[in-house]
Amino acid sequence: QRILDMEPGRPDAMTRLRRLYAARGAYDQLIGVIGQQIDTAEDPDVRTAMRKELARIHREARNDREAELEALRALLLDA
Protein backbone atom coordinates (compact mmCIF):
# COMPACT_ATOMS: atom_id res chain seq x y z
CA GLN A 1 0.00 0.00 0.00
CA ARG A 2 2.87 2.40 0.72
CA ILE A 3 4.03 2.07 -2.88
CA LEU A 4 0.66 3.32 -4.08
CA ASP A 5 0.78 6.19 -1.60
CA MET A 6 4.12 7.28 -3.04
CA GLU A 7 3.34 6.51 -6.68
CA PRO A 8 -0.41 6.32 -7.25
CA GLY A 9 -1.59 4.39 -10.27
CA ARG A 10 1.31 1.93 -10.59
CA PRO A 11 -0.35 -1.01 -12.39
CA ASP A 12 2.11 -3.62 -11.11
CA ALA A 13 1.65 -2.56 -7.50
CA MET A 14 -2.13 -2.49 -7.84
CA THR A 15 -2.17 -5.97 -9.35
CA ARG A 16 -0.06 -7.35 -6.51
CA LEU A 17 -2.25 -5.65 -3.91
CA ARG A 18 -5.38 -7.08 -5.55
CA ARG A 19 -3.95 -10.59 -5.31
CA LEU A 20 -2.87 -10.08 -1.71
CA TYR A 21 -6.19 -8.62 -0.57
CA ALA A 22 -8.18 -11.32 -2.40
CA ALA A 23 -6.09 -14.09 -0.80
CA ARG A 24 -6.59 -12.56 2.65
CA GLY A 25 -10.29 -11.92 2.17
CA ALA A 26 -9.69 -8.21 2.74
CA TYR A 27 -12.61 -7.21 0.54
CA ASP A 28 -12.90 -3.56 1.57
CA GLN A 29 -9.27 -2.97 0.61
CA LEU A 30 -9.67 -5.06 -2.54
CA ILE A 31 -12.66 -2.96 -3.58
CA GLY A 32 -10.62 0.19 -3.01
CA VAL A 33 -7.75 -1.00 -5.20
CA ILE A 34 -10.13 -2.07 -7.96
CA GLY A 35 -11.75 1.36 -7.78
CA GLN A 36 -8.33 2.97 -8.25
CA GLN A 37 -7.66 0.70 -11.22
CA ILE A 38 -10.97 1.67 -12.79
CA ASP A 39 -10.20 5.35 -12.28
CA THR A 40 -6.77 5.11 -13.90
CA ALA A 41 -7.54 2.63 -16.72
CA GLU A 42 -7.60 4.18 -20.17
CA ASP A 43 -8.71 0.99 -21.94
CA PRO A 44 -12.52 0.57 -21.84
CA ASP A 45 -12.14 -3.23 -21.91
CA VAL A 46 -10.02 -3.10 -18.76
CA ARG A 47 -12.59 -0.88 -17.02
CA THR A 48 -15.35 -3.29 -18.04
CA ALA A 49 -13.46 -6.28 -16.63
CA MET A 50 -12.73 -4.42 -13.38
CA ARG A 51 -16.36 -3.35 -12.96
CA LYS A 52 -17.52 -6.95 -13.53
CA GLU A 53 -15.04 -8.17 -10.93
CA LEU A 54 -16.22 -5.47 -8.53
CA ALA A 55 -19.86 -6.52 -9.02
CA ARG A 56 -18.92 -10.17 -8.43
CA ILE A 57 -17.10 -9.34 -5.19
CA HIS A 58 -20.07 -7.35 -3.91
CA ARG A 59 -22.40 -10.24 -4.75
CA GLU A 60 -20.36 -13.27 -3.71
CA ALA A 61 -18.07 -12.07 -0.93
CA ARG A 62 -20.11 -9.30 0.65
CA ASN A 63 -23.67 -10.30 -0.23
CA ASP A 64 -24.32 -6.64 -1.05
CA ARG A 65 -26.86 -6.60 -3.84
CA GLU A 66 -27.16 -2.80 -3.90
CA ALA A 67 -23.40 -2.32 -4.37
CA GLU A 68 -23.40 -5.04 -7.04
CA LEU A 69 -26.11 -3.23 -8.97
CA GLU A 70 -24.28 0.08 -8.62
CA ALA A 71 -21.15 -1.49 -10.14
CA LEU A 72 -23.21 -2.88 -13.01
CA ARG A 73 -24.92 0.51 -13.57
CA ALA A 74 -21.48 2.13 -13.77
CA LEU A 75 -20.46 -0.51 -16.30
CA LEU A 76 -23.45 0.36 -18.51
CA LEU A 77 -22.81 4.10 -18.21
CA ASP A 78 -19.17 3.62 -19.18
CA ALA A 79 -20.07 1.67 -22.32
N, CA and C of each residue as an Amber inpcrd file, in Angstrom:
protein
   237
   0.8250000  -1.1910000   0.0000000   0.0000000   0.0000000   0.0000000
   0.8700000   1.2560000   0.0000000   1.9910000   1.2240000   0.6780000
   2.8740000   2.3980000   0.7240000   3.3780000   2.7780000  -0.6630000
   3.5890000   1.7860000  -1.5100000   4.0320000   2.0730000  -2.8800000
   2.9890000   2.9170000  -3.5950000   1.7310000   2.5570000  -3.4310000
   0.6640000   3.3210000  -4.0840000   0.5470000   4.7190000  -3.4980000
   0.8210000   4.8630000  -2.2040000   0.7770000   6.1890000  -1.5990000
   1.8510000   7.0900000  -2.1970000   3.0250000   6.5060000  -2.4790000
   4.1230000   7.2840000  -3.0390000   3.9750000   7.4810000  -4.5410000
   3.4840000   6.4590000  -5.2300000   3.3430000   6.5100000  -6.6820000
   1.9730000   5.9740000  -7.0800000   0.9350000   6.7880000  -6.9250000
  -0.4140000   6.3190000  -7.2510000  -0.5300000   5.8680000  -8.7040000
  -1.3140000   4.8480000  -8.9200000  -1.5870000   4.3930000 -10.2720000
  -0.6030000   3.4050000 -10.8540000   0.3570000   2.9140000 -10.0610000
   1.3090000   1.9280000 -10.5870000   0.5790000   0.6090000 -10.8330000
   0.4150000   0.2050000 -12.0840000  -0.3480000  -1.0080000 -12.3920000
   0.2200000  -2.2670000 -11.7350000   1.5360000  -2.4100000 -11.6980000
   2.1110000  -3.6210000 -11.1120000   1.8340000  -3.6970000  -9.6150000
   1.9180000  -2.5770000  -8.9340000   1.6490000  -2.5620000  -7.4960000
   0.1750000  -2.8370000  -7.2280000  -0.6960000  -2.2680000  -8.0420000
  -2.1290000  -2.4900000  -7.8390000  -2.4910000  -3.9550000  -8.0840000
  -1.8940000  -4.5610000  -9.0750000  -2.1680000  -5.9730000  -9.3530000
  -1.7180000  -6.8520000  -8.1920000  -0.5430000  -6.5690000  -7.6530000
  -0.0620000  -7.3520000  -6.5060000  -0.9430000  -7.1520000  -5.2800000
  -1.3590000  -5.9100000  -5.0470000  -2.2480000  -5.6490000  -3.9130000
  -3.5850000  -6.3650000  -4.0840000  -4.1090000  -6.3670000  -5.3050000
  -5.3770000  -7.0810000  -5.5510000  -5.2430000  -8.5440000  -5.1850000
  -4.1620000  -9.1720000  -5.6100000  -3.9530000 -10.5920000  -5.3120000
  -3.8340000 -10.8210000  -3.8050000  -3.0680000  -9.9560000  -3.1470000
  -2.8670000 -10.0790000  -1.7080000  -4.1830000  -9.9120000  -0.9510000
  -4.9270000  -8.8660000  -1.2650000  -6.1880000  -8.6190000  -0.5720000
  -7.2050000  -9.7220000  -0.8490000  -7.2530000 -10.2280000  -2.0730000
  -8.1760000 -11.3150000  -2.3990000  -7.8140000 -12.5660000  -1.6080000
  -6.5340000 -12.8960000  -1.5330000  -6.0920000 -14.0870000  -0.7980000
  -6.3970000 -13.9710000   0.6870000  -6.3340000 -12.7760000   1.2170000
  -6.5870000 -12.5600000   2.6480000  -8.0600000 -12.3650000   2.9660000
  -8.8820000 -12.2060000   1.9330000 -10.2930000 -11.9250000   2.1650000
 -10.5170000 -10.5040000   2.6540000  -9.5950000  -9.6180000   2.3380000
  -9.6880000  -8.2080000   2.7350000 -10.4760000  -7.4580000   1.6520000
 -11.7900000  -7.6720000   1.6510000 -12.6140000  -7.2060000   0.5420000
 -12.7590000  -5.6910000   0.4860000 -12.7980000  -5.0120000   1.6110000
 -12.8950000  -3.5570000   1.5690000 -11.6650000  -2.9600000   0.8860000
 -10.4890000  -3.4570000   1.2420000  -9.2670000  -2.9710000   0.6140000
  -9.2120000  -3.3700000  -0.8610000  -9.6470000  -4.5860000  -1.1560000
  -9.6700000  -5.0570000  -2.5400000 -10.5710000  -4.1620000  -3.3910000
 -11.7190000  -3.8330000  -2.8640000 -12.6550000  -2.9620000  -3.5840000
 -12.0250000  -1.5950000  -3.8270000 -11.2930000  -1.0890000  -2.8470000
 -10.6200000   0.1930000  -3.0080000  -9.5730000   0.1770000  -4.1120000
  -8.7850000  -0.8930000  -4.1620000  -7.7520000  -1.0020000  -5.1990000
  -8.3910000  -1.1400000  -6.5750000  -9.4420000  -1.9300000  -6.6690000
 -10.1310000  -2.0720000  -7.9560000 -10.6950000  -0.7280000  -8.4010000
 -11.2440000   0.0280000  -7.4600000 -11.7510000   1.3640000  -7.7820000
 -10.6550000   2.2620000  -8.3320000  -9.4580000   2.1820000  -7.7440000
  -8.3300000   2.9650000  -8.2500000  -7.9450000   2.5230000  -9.6570000
  -7.9830000   1.2120000  -9.8880000  -7.6550000   0.7040000 -11.2180000
  -8.6740000   1.1830000 -12.2510000  -9.9290000   1.1830000 -11.8780000
 -10.9730000   1.6690000 -12.7900000 -10.7220000   3.1330000 -13.1170000
 -10.4040000   3.9150000 -12.0910000 -10.1980000   5.3520000 -12.2800000
  -8.9990000   5.6620000 -13.1650000  -7.9810000   4.8150000 -13.1440000
  -6.7660000   5.1060000 -13.9010000  -6.6880000   4.3780000 -15.2430000
  -7.5880000   3.4160000 -15.4810000  -7.5440000   2.6350000 -16.7170000
  -8.0130000   3.4780000 -17.9010000  -7.2240000   3.4690000 -18.9460000
  -7.5970000   4.1760000 -20.1730000  -8.3570000   3.2590000 -21.1290000
  -8.0920000   1.9670000 -21.0400000  -8.7120000   0.9860000 -21.9390000
 -10.1160000   0.6410000 -21.4360000 -11.1540000   0.8720000 -22.2560000
 -12.5230000   0.5670000 -21.8380000 -12.7350000  -0.9170000 -21.5210000
 -12.0020000  -1.8030000 -22.1850000 -12.1430000  -3.2290000 -21.9060000
 -11.6150000  -3.5670000 -20.5150000 -10.5650000  -2.8900000 -20.1070000
 -10.0170000  -3.1020000 -18.7620000 -11.0130000  -2.5890000 -17.7270000
 -11.5840000  -1.4090000 -17.9550000 -12.5860000  -0.8770000 -17.0160000
 -13.7850000  -1.8090000 -16.9190000 -14.2170000  -2.3520000 -18.0470000
 -15.3470000  -3.2880000 -18.0390000 -15.0260000  -4.5110000 -17.2010000
 -13.8610000  -5.0990000 -17.3980000 -13.4600000  -6.2840000 -16.6340000
 -13.3830000  -5.9700000 -15.1480000 -12.8460000  -4.8080000 -14.7960000
 -12.7260000  -4.4230000 -13.3850000 -14.1010000  -4.2150000 -12.7580000
 -15.0070000  -3.5730000 -13.4940000 -16.3630000  -3.3490000 -12.9620000
 -17.1060000  -4.6810000 -12.7750000 -16.9020000  -5.6220000 -13.6830000
 -17.5210000  -6.9460000 -13.5250000 -16.9580000  -7.6540000 -12.3030000
 -15.6540000  -7.5560000 -12.1080000 -15.0410000  -8.1670000 -10.9280000
 -15.5670000  -7.5140000  -9.6540000 -15.6980000  -6.2090000  -9.6820000
 -16.2220000  -5.4740000  -8.5330000 -17.6490000  -5.9280000  -8.2090000
 -18.4830000  -6.0620000  -9.2260000 -19.8580000  -6.5240000  -9.0170000
 -19.8730000  -7.9410000  -8.4300000 -18.9930000  -8.8000000  -8.9310000
 -18.9200000 -10.1750000  -8.4280000 -18.5140000 -10.2050000  -6.9520000
 -17.5560000  -9.3860000  -6.5850000 -17.1020000  -9.3440000  -5.1920000
 -18.2360000  -8.8710000  -4.2830000 -18.9400000  -7.8390000  -4.7170000
 -20.0710000  -7.3500000  -3.9130000 -21.1290000  -8.4370000  -3.7380000
 -21.3740000  -9.2040000  -4.7950000 -22.4030000 -10.2440000  -4.7470000
 -21.9430000 -11.4530000  -3.9480000 -20.7820000 -11.9940000  -4.2870000
 -20.3580000 -13.2740000  -3.7130000 -19.6900000 -13.1540000  -2.3470000
 -18.8520000 -12.1620000  -2.1750000 -18.0710000 -12.0720000  -0.9340000
 -18.7500000 -11.2100000   0.1250000 -19.5200000 -10.2250000  -0.3100000
 -20.1050000  -9.3020000   0.6550000 -21.6160000  -9.4120000   0.7310000
 -22.2170000 -10.1470000  -0.1850000 -23.6660000 -10.3010000  -0.2270000
 -24.3630000  -8.9380000  -0.2120000 -23.8240000  -8.0150000  -0.9960000
 -24.3160000  -6.6420000  -1.0500000 -24.9080000  -6.3950000  -2.4320000
 -26.1750000  -6.7030000  -2.5490000 -26.8580000  -6.5990000  -3.8430000
 -26.8870000  -5.1620000  -4.3580000 -27.0890000  -4.1980000  -3.4720000
 -27.1560000  -2.8030000  -3.8990000 -25.8250000  -2.3440000  -4.4990000
 -24.7200000  -2.6910000  -3.8510000 -23.3970000  -2.3160000  -4.3710000
 -23.1080000  -3.0480000  -5.6800000 -23.5690000  -4.2890000  -5.7790000
 -23.3960000  -5.0370000  -7.0410000 -24.1100000  -4.3140000  -8.1770000
 -25.3460000  -3.9200000  -7.9290000 -26.1100000  -3.2300000  -8.9720000
 -25.4880000  -1.8860000  -9.3310000 -24.9390000  -1.1930000  -8.3390000
 -24.2760000   0.0850000  -8.6190000 -23.0630000  -0.1270000  -9.5280000
 -22.3030000  -1.1820000  -9.2880000 -21.1480000  -1.4870000 -10.1370000
 -21.6020000  -1.8180000 -11.5590000 -22.6960000  -2.5330000 -11.6850000
 -23.2140000  -2.8770000 -13.0100000 -23.7830000  -1.6550000 -13.7270000
 -24.4300000  -0.7460000 -12.9760000 -24.9160000   0.5070000 -13.5740000
 -23.7370000   1.3150000 -14.1210000 -22.6730000   1.3960000 -13.3360000
 -21.4820000   2.1340000 -13.7730000 -20.9060000   1.5170000 -15.0370000
 -20.9490000   0.1880000 -15.1130000 -20.4600000  -0.5090000 -16.3020000
 -21.2730000  -0.0850000 -17.5200000 -22.5860000  -0.0310000 -17.3750000
 -23.4510000   0.3590000 -18.5050000 -23.2340000   1.8160000 -18.8970000
 -23.0270000   2.6850000 -17.9200000 -22.8140000   4.1000000 -18.2110000
 -21.4750000   4.3460000 -18.8860000 -20.5100000   3.4740000 -18.6130000
 -19.1710000   3.6220000 -19.1750000 -19.0860000   3.0880000 -20.6090000
 -20.0920000   2.3100000 -20.9970000 -20.0660000   1.6740000 -22.3210000
 -20.2890000   2.6720000 -23.4410000
